[in-house]
PDB file of C-alpha atoms in Angstrom:
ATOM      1  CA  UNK M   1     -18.083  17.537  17.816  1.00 54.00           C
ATOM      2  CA  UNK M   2     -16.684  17.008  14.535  1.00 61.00           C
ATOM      3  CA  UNK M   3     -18.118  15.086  11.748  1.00 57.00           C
ATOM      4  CA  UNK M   4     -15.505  12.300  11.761  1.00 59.00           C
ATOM      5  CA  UNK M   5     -15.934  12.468  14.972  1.00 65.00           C
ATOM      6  CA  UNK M   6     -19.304  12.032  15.151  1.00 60.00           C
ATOM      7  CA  UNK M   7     -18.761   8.546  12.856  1.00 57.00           C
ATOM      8  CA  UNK M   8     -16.448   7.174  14.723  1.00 62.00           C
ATOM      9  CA  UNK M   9     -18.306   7.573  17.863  1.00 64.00           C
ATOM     10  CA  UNK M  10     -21.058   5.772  16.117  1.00 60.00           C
ATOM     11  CA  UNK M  11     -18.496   3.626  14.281  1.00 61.00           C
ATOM     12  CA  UNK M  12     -17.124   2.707  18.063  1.00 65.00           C
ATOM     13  CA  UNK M  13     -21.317   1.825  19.621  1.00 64.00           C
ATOM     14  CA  UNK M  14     -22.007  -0.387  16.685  1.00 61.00           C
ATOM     15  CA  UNK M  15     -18.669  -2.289  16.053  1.00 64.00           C
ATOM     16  CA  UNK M  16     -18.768  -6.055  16.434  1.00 60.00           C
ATOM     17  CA  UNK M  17     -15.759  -6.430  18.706  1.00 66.00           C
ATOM     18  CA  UNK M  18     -17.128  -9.291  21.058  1.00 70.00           C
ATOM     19  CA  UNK M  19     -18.949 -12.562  19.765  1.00 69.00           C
ATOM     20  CA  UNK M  20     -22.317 -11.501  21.701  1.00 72.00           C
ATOM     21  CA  UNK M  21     -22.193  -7.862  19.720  1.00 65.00           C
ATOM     22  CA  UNK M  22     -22.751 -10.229  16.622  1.00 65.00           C
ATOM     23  CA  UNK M  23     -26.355 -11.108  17.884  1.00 67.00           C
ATOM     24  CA  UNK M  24     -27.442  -8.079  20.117  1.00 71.00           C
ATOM     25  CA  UNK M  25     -26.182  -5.211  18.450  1.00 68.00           C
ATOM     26  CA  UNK M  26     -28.016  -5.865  15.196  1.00 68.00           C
ATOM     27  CA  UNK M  27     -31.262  -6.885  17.595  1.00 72.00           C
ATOM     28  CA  UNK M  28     -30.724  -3.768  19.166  1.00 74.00           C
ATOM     29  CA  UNK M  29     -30.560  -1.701  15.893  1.00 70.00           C
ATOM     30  CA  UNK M  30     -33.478  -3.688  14.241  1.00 72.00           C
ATOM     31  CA  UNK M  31     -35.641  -2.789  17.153  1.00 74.00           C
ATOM     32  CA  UNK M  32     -35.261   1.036  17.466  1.00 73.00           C
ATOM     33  CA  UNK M  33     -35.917   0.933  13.638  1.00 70.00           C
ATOM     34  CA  UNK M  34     -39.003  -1.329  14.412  1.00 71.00           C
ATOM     35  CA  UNK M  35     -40.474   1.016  17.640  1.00 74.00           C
ATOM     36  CA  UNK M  36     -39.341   4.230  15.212  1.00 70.00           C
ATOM     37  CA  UNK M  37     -41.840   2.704  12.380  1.00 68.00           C
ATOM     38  CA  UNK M  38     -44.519   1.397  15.132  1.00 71.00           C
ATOM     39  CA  UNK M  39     -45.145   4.888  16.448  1.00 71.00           C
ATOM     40  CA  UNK M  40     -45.525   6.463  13.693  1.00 67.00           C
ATOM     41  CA  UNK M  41     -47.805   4.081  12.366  1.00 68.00           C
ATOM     42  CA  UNK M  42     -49.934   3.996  14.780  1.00 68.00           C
ATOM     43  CA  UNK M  43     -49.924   8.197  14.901  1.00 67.00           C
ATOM     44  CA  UNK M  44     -51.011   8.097  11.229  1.00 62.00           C
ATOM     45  CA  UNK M  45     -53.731   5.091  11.549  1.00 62.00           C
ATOM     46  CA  UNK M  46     -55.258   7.214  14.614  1.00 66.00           C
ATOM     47  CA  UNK M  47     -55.987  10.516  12.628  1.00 62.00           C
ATOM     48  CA  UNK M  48     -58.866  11.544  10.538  1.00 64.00           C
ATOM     49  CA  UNK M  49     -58.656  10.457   6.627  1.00 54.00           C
ATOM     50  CA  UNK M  50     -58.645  13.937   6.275  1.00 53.00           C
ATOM     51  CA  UNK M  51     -55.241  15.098   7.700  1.00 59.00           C
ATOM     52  CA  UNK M  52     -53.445  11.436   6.454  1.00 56.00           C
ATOM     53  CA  UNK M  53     -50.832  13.909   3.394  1.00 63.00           C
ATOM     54  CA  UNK M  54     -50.023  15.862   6.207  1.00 60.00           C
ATOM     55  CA  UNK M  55     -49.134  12.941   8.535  1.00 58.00           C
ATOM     56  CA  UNK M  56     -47.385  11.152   5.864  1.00 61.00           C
ATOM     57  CA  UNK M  57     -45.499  14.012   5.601  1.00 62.00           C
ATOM     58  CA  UNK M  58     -44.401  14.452   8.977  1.00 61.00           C
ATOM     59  CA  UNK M  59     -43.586  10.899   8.774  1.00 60.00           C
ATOM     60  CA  UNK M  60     -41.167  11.314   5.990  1.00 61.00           C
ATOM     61  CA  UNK M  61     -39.963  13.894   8.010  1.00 58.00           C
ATOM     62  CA  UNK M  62     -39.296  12.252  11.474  1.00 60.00           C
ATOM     63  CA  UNK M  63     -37.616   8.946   9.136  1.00 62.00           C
ATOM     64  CA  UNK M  64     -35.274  11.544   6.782  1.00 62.00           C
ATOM     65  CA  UNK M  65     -32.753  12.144   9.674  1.00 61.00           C
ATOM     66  CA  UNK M  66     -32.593   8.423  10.656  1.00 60.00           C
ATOM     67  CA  UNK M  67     -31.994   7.832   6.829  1.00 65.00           C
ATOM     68  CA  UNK M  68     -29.604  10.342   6.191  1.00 60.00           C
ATOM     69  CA  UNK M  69     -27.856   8.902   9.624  1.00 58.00           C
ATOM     70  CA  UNK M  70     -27.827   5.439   7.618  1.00 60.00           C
ATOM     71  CA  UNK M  71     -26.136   6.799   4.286  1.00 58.00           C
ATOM     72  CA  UNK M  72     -23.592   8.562   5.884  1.00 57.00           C
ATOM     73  CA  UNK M  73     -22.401   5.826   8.280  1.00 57.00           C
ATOM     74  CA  UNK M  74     -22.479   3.616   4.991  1.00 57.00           C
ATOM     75  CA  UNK M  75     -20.706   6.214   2.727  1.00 59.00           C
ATOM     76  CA  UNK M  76     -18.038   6.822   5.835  1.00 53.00           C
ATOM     77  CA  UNK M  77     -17.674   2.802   6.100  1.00 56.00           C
ATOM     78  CA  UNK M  78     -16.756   2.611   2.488  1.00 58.00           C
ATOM     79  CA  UNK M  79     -13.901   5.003   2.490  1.00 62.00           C
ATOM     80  CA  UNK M  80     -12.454   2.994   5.799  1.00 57.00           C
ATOM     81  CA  UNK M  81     -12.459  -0.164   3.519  1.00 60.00           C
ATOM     82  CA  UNK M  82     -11.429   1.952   0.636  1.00 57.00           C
ATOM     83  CA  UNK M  83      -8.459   3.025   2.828  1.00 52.00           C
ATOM     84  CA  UNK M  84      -7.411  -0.118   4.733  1.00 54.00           C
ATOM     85  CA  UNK M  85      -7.431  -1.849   1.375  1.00 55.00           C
ATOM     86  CA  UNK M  86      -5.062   0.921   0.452  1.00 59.00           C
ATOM     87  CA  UNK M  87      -3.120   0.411   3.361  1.00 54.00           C
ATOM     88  CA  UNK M  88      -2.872  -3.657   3.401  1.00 72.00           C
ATOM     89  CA  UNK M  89      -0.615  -2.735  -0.227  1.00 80.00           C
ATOM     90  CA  UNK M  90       1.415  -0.078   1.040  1.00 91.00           C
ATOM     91  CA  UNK M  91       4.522  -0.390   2.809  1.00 93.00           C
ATOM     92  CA  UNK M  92       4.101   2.172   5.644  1.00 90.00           C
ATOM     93  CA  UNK M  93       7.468   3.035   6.004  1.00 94.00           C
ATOM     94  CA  UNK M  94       8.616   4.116   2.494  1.00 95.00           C
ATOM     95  CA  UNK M  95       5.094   5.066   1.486  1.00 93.00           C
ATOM     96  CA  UNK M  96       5.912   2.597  -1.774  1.00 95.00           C
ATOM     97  CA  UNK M  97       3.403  -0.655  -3.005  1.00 95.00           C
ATOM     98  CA  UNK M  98       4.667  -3.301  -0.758  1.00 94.00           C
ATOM     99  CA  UNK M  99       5.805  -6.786  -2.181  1.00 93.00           C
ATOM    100  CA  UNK M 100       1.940  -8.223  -3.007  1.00 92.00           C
ATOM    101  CA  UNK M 101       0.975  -4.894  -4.607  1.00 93.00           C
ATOM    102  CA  UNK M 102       4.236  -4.747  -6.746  1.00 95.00           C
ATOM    103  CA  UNK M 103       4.116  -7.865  -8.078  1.00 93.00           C
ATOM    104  CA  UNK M 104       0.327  -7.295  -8.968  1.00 92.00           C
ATOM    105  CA  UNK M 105       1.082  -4.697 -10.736  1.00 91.00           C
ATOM    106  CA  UNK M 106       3.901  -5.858 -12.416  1.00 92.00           C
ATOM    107  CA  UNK M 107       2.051  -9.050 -13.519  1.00 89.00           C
ATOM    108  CA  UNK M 108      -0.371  -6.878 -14.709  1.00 88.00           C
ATOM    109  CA  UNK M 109       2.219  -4.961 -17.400  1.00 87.00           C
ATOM    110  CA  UNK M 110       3.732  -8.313 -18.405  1.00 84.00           C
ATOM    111  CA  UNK M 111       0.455  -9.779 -19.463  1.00 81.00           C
ATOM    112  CA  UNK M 112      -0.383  -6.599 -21.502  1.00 77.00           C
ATOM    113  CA  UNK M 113       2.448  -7.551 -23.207  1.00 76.00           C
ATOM    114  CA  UNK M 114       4.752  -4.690 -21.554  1.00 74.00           C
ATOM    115  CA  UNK M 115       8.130  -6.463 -22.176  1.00 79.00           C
ATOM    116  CA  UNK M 116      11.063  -4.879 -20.280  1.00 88.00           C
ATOM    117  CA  UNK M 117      13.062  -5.567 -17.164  1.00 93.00           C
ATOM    118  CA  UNK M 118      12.342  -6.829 -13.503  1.00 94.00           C
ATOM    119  CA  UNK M 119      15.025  -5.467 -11.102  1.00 96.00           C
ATOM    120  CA  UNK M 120      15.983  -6.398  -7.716  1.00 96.00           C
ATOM    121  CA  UNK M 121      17.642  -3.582  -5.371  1.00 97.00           C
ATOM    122  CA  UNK M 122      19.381  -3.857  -1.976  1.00 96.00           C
ATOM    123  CA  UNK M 123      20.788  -1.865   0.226  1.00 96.00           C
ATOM    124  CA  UNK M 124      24.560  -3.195   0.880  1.00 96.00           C
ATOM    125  CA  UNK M 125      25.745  -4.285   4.473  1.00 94.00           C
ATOM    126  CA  UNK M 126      22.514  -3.503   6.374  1.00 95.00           C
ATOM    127  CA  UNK M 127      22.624  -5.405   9.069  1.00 94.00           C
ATOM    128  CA  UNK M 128      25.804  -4.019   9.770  1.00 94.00           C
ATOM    129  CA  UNK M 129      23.991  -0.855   9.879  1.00 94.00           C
ATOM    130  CA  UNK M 130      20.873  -2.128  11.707  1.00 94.00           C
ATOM    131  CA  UNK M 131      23.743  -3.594  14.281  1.00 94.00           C
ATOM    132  CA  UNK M 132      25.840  -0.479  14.187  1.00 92.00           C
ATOM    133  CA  UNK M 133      23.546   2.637  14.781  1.00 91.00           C
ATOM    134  CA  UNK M 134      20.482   1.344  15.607  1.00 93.00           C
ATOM    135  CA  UNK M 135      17.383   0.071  13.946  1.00 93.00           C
ATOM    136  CA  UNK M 136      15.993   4.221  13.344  1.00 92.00           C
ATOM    137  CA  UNK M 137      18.929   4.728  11.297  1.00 93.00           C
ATOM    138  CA  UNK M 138      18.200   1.490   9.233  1.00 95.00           C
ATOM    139  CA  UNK M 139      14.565   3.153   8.684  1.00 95.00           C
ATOM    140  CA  UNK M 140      16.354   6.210   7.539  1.00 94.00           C
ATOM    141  CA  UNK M 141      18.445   3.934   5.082  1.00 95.00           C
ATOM    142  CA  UNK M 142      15.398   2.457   3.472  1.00 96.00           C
ATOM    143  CA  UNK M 143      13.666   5.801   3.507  1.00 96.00           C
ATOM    144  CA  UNK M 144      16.429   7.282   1.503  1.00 96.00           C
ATOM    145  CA  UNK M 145      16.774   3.960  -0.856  1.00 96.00           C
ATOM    146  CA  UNK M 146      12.629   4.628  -1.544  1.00 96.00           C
ATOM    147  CA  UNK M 147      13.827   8.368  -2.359  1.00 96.00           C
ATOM    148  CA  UNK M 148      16.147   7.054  -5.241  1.00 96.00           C
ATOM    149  CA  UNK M 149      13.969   5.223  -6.468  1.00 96.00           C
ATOM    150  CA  UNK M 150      11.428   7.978  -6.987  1.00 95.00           C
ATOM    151  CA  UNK M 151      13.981  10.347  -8.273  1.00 94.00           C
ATOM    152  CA  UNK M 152      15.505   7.737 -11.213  1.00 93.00           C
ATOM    153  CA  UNK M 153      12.529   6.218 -12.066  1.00 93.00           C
ATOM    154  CA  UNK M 154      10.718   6.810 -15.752  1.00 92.00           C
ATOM    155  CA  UNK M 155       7.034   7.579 -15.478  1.00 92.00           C
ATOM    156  CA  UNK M 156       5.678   4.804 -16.582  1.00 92.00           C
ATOM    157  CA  UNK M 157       8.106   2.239 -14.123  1.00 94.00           C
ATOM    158  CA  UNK M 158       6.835   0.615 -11.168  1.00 95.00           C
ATOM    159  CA  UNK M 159       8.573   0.461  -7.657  1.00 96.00           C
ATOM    160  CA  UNK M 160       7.770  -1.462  -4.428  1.00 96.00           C
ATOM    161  CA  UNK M 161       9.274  -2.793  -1.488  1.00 96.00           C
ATOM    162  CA  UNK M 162       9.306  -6.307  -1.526  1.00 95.00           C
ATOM    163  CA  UNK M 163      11.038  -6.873   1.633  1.00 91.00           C
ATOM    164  CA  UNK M 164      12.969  -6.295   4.180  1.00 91.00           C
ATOM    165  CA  UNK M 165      15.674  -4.227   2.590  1.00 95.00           C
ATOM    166  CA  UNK M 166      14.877  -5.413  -0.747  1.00 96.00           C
ATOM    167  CA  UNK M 167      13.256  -3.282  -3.492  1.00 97.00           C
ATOM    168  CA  UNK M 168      12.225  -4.068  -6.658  1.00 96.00           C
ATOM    169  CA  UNK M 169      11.188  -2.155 -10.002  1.00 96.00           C
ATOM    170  CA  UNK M 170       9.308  -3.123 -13.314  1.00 95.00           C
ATOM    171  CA  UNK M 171      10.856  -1.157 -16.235  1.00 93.00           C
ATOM    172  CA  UNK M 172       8.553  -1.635 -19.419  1.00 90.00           C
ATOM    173  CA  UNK M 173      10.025  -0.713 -23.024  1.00 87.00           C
ATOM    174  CA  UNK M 174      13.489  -0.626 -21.435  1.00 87.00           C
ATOM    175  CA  UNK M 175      16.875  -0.955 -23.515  1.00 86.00           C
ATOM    176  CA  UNK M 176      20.275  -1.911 -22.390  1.00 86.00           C
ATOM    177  CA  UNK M 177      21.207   1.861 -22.829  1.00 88.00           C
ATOM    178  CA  UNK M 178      18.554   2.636 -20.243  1.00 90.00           C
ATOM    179  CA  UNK M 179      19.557  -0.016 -18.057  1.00 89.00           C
ATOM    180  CA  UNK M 180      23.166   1.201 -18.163  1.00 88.00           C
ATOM    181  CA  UNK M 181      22.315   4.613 -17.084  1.00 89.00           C
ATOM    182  CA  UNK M 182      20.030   3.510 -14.020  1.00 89.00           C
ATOM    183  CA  UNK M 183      22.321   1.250 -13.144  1.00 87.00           C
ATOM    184  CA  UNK M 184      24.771   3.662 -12.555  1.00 87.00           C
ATOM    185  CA  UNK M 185      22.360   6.433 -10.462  1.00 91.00           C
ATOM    186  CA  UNK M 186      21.269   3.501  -8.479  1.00 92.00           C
ATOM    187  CA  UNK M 187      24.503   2.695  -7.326  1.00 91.00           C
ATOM    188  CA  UNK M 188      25.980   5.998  -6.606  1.00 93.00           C
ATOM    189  CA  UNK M 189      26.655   5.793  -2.709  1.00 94.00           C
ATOM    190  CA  UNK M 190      24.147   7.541  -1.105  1.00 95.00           C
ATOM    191  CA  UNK M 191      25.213  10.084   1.705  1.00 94.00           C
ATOM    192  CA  UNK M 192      23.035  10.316   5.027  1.00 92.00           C
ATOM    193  CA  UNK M 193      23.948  12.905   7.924  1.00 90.00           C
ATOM    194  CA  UNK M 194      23.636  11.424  11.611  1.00 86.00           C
ATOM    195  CA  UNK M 195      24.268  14.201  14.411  1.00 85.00           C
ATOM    196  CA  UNK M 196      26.672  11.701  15.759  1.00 80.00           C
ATOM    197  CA  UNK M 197      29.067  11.280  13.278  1.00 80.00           C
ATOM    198  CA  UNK M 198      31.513  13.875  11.983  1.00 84.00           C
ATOM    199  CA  UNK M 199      30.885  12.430   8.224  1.00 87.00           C
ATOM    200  CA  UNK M 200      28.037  10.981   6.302  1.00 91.00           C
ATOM    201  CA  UNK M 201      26.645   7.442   6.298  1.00 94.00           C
ATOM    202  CA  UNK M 202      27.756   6.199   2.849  1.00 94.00           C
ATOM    203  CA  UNK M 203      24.995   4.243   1.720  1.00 96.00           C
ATOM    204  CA  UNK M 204      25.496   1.831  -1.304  1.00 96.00           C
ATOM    205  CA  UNK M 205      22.715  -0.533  -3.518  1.00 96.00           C
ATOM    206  CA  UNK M 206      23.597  -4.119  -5.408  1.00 96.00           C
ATOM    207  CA  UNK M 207      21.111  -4.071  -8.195  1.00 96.00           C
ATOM    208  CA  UNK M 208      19.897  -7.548 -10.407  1.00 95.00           C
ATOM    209  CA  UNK M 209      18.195  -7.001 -13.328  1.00 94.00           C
ATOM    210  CA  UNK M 210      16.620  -9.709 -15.815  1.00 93.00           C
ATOM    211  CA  UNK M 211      14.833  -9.727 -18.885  1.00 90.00           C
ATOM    212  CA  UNK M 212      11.127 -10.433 -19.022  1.00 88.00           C
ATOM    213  CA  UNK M 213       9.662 -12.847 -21.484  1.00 81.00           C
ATOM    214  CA  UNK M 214       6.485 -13.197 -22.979  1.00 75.00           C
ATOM    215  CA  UNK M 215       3.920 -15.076 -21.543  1.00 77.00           C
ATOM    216  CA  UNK M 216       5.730 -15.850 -18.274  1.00 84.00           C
ATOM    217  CA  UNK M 217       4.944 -15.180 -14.445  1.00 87.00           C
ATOM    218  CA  UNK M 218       6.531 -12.153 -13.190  1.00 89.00           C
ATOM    219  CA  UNK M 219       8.132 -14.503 -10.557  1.00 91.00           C
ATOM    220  CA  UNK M 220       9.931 -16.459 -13.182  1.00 91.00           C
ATOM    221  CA  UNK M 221      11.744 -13.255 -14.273  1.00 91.00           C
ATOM    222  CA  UNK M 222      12.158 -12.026 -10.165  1.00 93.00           C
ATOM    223  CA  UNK M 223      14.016 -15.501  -9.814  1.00 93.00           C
ATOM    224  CA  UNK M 224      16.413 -14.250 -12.540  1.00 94.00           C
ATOM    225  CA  UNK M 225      17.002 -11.174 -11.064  1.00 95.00           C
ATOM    226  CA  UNK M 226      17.636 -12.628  -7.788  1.00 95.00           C
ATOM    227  CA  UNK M 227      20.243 -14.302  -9.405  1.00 93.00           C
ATOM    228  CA  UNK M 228      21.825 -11.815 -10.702  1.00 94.00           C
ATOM    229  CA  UNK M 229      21.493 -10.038  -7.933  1.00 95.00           C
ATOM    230  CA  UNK M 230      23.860 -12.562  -6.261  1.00 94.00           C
ATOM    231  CA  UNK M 231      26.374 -12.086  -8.774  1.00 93.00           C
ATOM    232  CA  UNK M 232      26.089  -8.320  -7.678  1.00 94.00           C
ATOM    233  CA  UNK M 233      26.836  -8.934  -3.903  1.00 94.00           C
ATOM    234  CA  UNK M 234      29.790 -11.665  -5.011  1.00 93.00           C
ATOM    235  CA  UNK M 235      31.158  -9.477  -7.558  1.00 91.00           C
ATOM    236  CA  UNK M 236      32.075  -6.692  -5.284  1.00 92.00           C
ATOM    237  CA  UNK M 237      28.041  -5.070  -4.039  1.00 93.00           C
ATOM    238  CA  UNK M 238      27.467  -1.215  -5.437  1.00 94.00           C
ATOM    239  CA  UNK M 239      26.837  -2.638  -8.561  1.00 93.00           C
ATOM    240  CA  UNK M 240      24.373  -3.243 -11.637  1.00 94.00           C
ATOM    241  CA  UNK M 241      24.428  -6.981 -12.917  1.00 94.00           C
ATOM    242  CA  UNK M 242      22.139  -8.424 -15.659  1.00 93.00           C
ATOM    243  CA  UNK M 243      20.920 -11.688 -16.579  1.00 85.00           C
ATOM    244  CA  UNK M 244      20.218 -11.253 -20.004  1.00 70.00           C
ATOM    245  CA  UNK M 245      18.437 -14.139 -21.905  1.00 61.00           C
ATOM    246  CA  UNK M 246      22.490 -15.112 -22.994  1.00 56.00           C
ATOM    247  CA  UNK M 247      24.399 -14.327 -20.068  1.00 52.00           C
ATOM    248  CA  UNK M 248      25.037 -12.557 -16.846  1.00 50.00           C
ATOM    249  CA  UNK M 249      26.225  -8.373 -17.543  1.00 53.00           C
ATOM    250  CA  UNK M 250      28.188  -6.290 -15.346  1.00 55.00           C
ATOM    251  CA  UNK M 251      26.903  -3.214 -16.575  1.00 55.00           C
ATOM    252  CA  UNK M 252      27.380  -1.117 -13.547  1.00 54.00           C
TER     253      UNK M 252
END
């Protein structure tokens, strides 16, 4: 028996999973610990004074496995929690921050005072994919969008998935020059092989971008780029559009 395994068999006795475990499971736990301490208690108070070190030893002893028990159960508990919080802002498909971690994070740069641009990507016509070969070959679609978006990005840009086939990305420091250039990766048709079809799935990306501004929500500057974003899919789709703080760009 393994060590994780080991936990999680332990993990699996004392989980609260009915509304009764709630009551006896700690009583249960509270009195081994008590009858544990009892005994050897009363072993200690029934020896000579003379041989008490050498009880209290033993005692410390007989208790160290129990407490080492307790740490590690505590210390495996932690990283669970440490990895279902990392999991509750993940998308699991794409392996990207999902929409509540992105727009954290984002929020977070635009309060330091990281002024860029907010972009909003999606993948063209995906229903009609979804609808056409099947809902695995959407996954593959989004996988490959996530894979883009990984290979364009700067180091210091953030990416998520902030919905269904929606993606978005927070580029700090960014010029129009830099915008340009992404604009135009980003929308470069993406080719996927299926075993069913004699050529690739041609994959294409709308893209709305929008300015940040000082001292404004990051959702103020996502509703801009939603906008533009709409001028994208109007305008033709496989294509960059921003919404500048003057007008709307077709950059790409």
């Amino acid at each position: 028996m393994t060590k994780d395994t080991l936990f999680l068999w332990l993990f699996r006795i004392f989980s609260l999973n009915r509304r009764r475990d709630y009551v006896l499971k700690p009583l249960a736990v509270t009195a081994a610990f008590l009858a544990l301490f009892s005994i050897v208690t009363v072993a200690i108070l029934r020896q000579p004074l003379a041989s008490l070190p050498g009880l209290t030893v033993t005692a410390g002893l007989v208790q160290l496995p129990f407490t080492a028990l307790a740490f590690a159960m505590l210390t495996y508990m932690n990283r669970m929690q440490t990895h279902l919080a990392e999991l509750a802002m993940t998308d699991v498909l794409t392996g990207l921050p999902n929409r509540r971690a992105f727009v954290a994070q984002a929020g977070r740069a635009q309060a330091g005072g990281q002024a860029g641009f907010i972009l909003i990507i999606d993948a063209d016509h995906f229903k009609r994919i979804n609808d056409t070969y099947g809902h695995a070959v959407g996954d593959r679609c989004l996988q490959a969008i996530a894979k883009r978006l990984n290979d364009v990005r700067r180091a210091e840009d953030l990416i998520g998935r902030i919905g269904g086939e929606e993606f978005g990305a927070y580029l700090p420091y960014c010029t129009m020059q830099e915008i340009d250039q992404l604009g135009k990766r980003l929308c470069n048709a993406i080719l996927i092989n299926l075993p069913d079809l004699a050529a690739p799935l041609r994959l294409t990306m709308s893209v709305g971008a929008a300015e940040t501004r000082p001292n404004e929500l990051i959702e103020a500057a996502l509703s801009r780029a939603d906008e533009a974003l709409y001028l994208a899919k109007a305008g033709g789709r496989a294509r960059l559009i921003v919404w500048t703080r003057s007008a709307a760009l077709d950059v790409a």
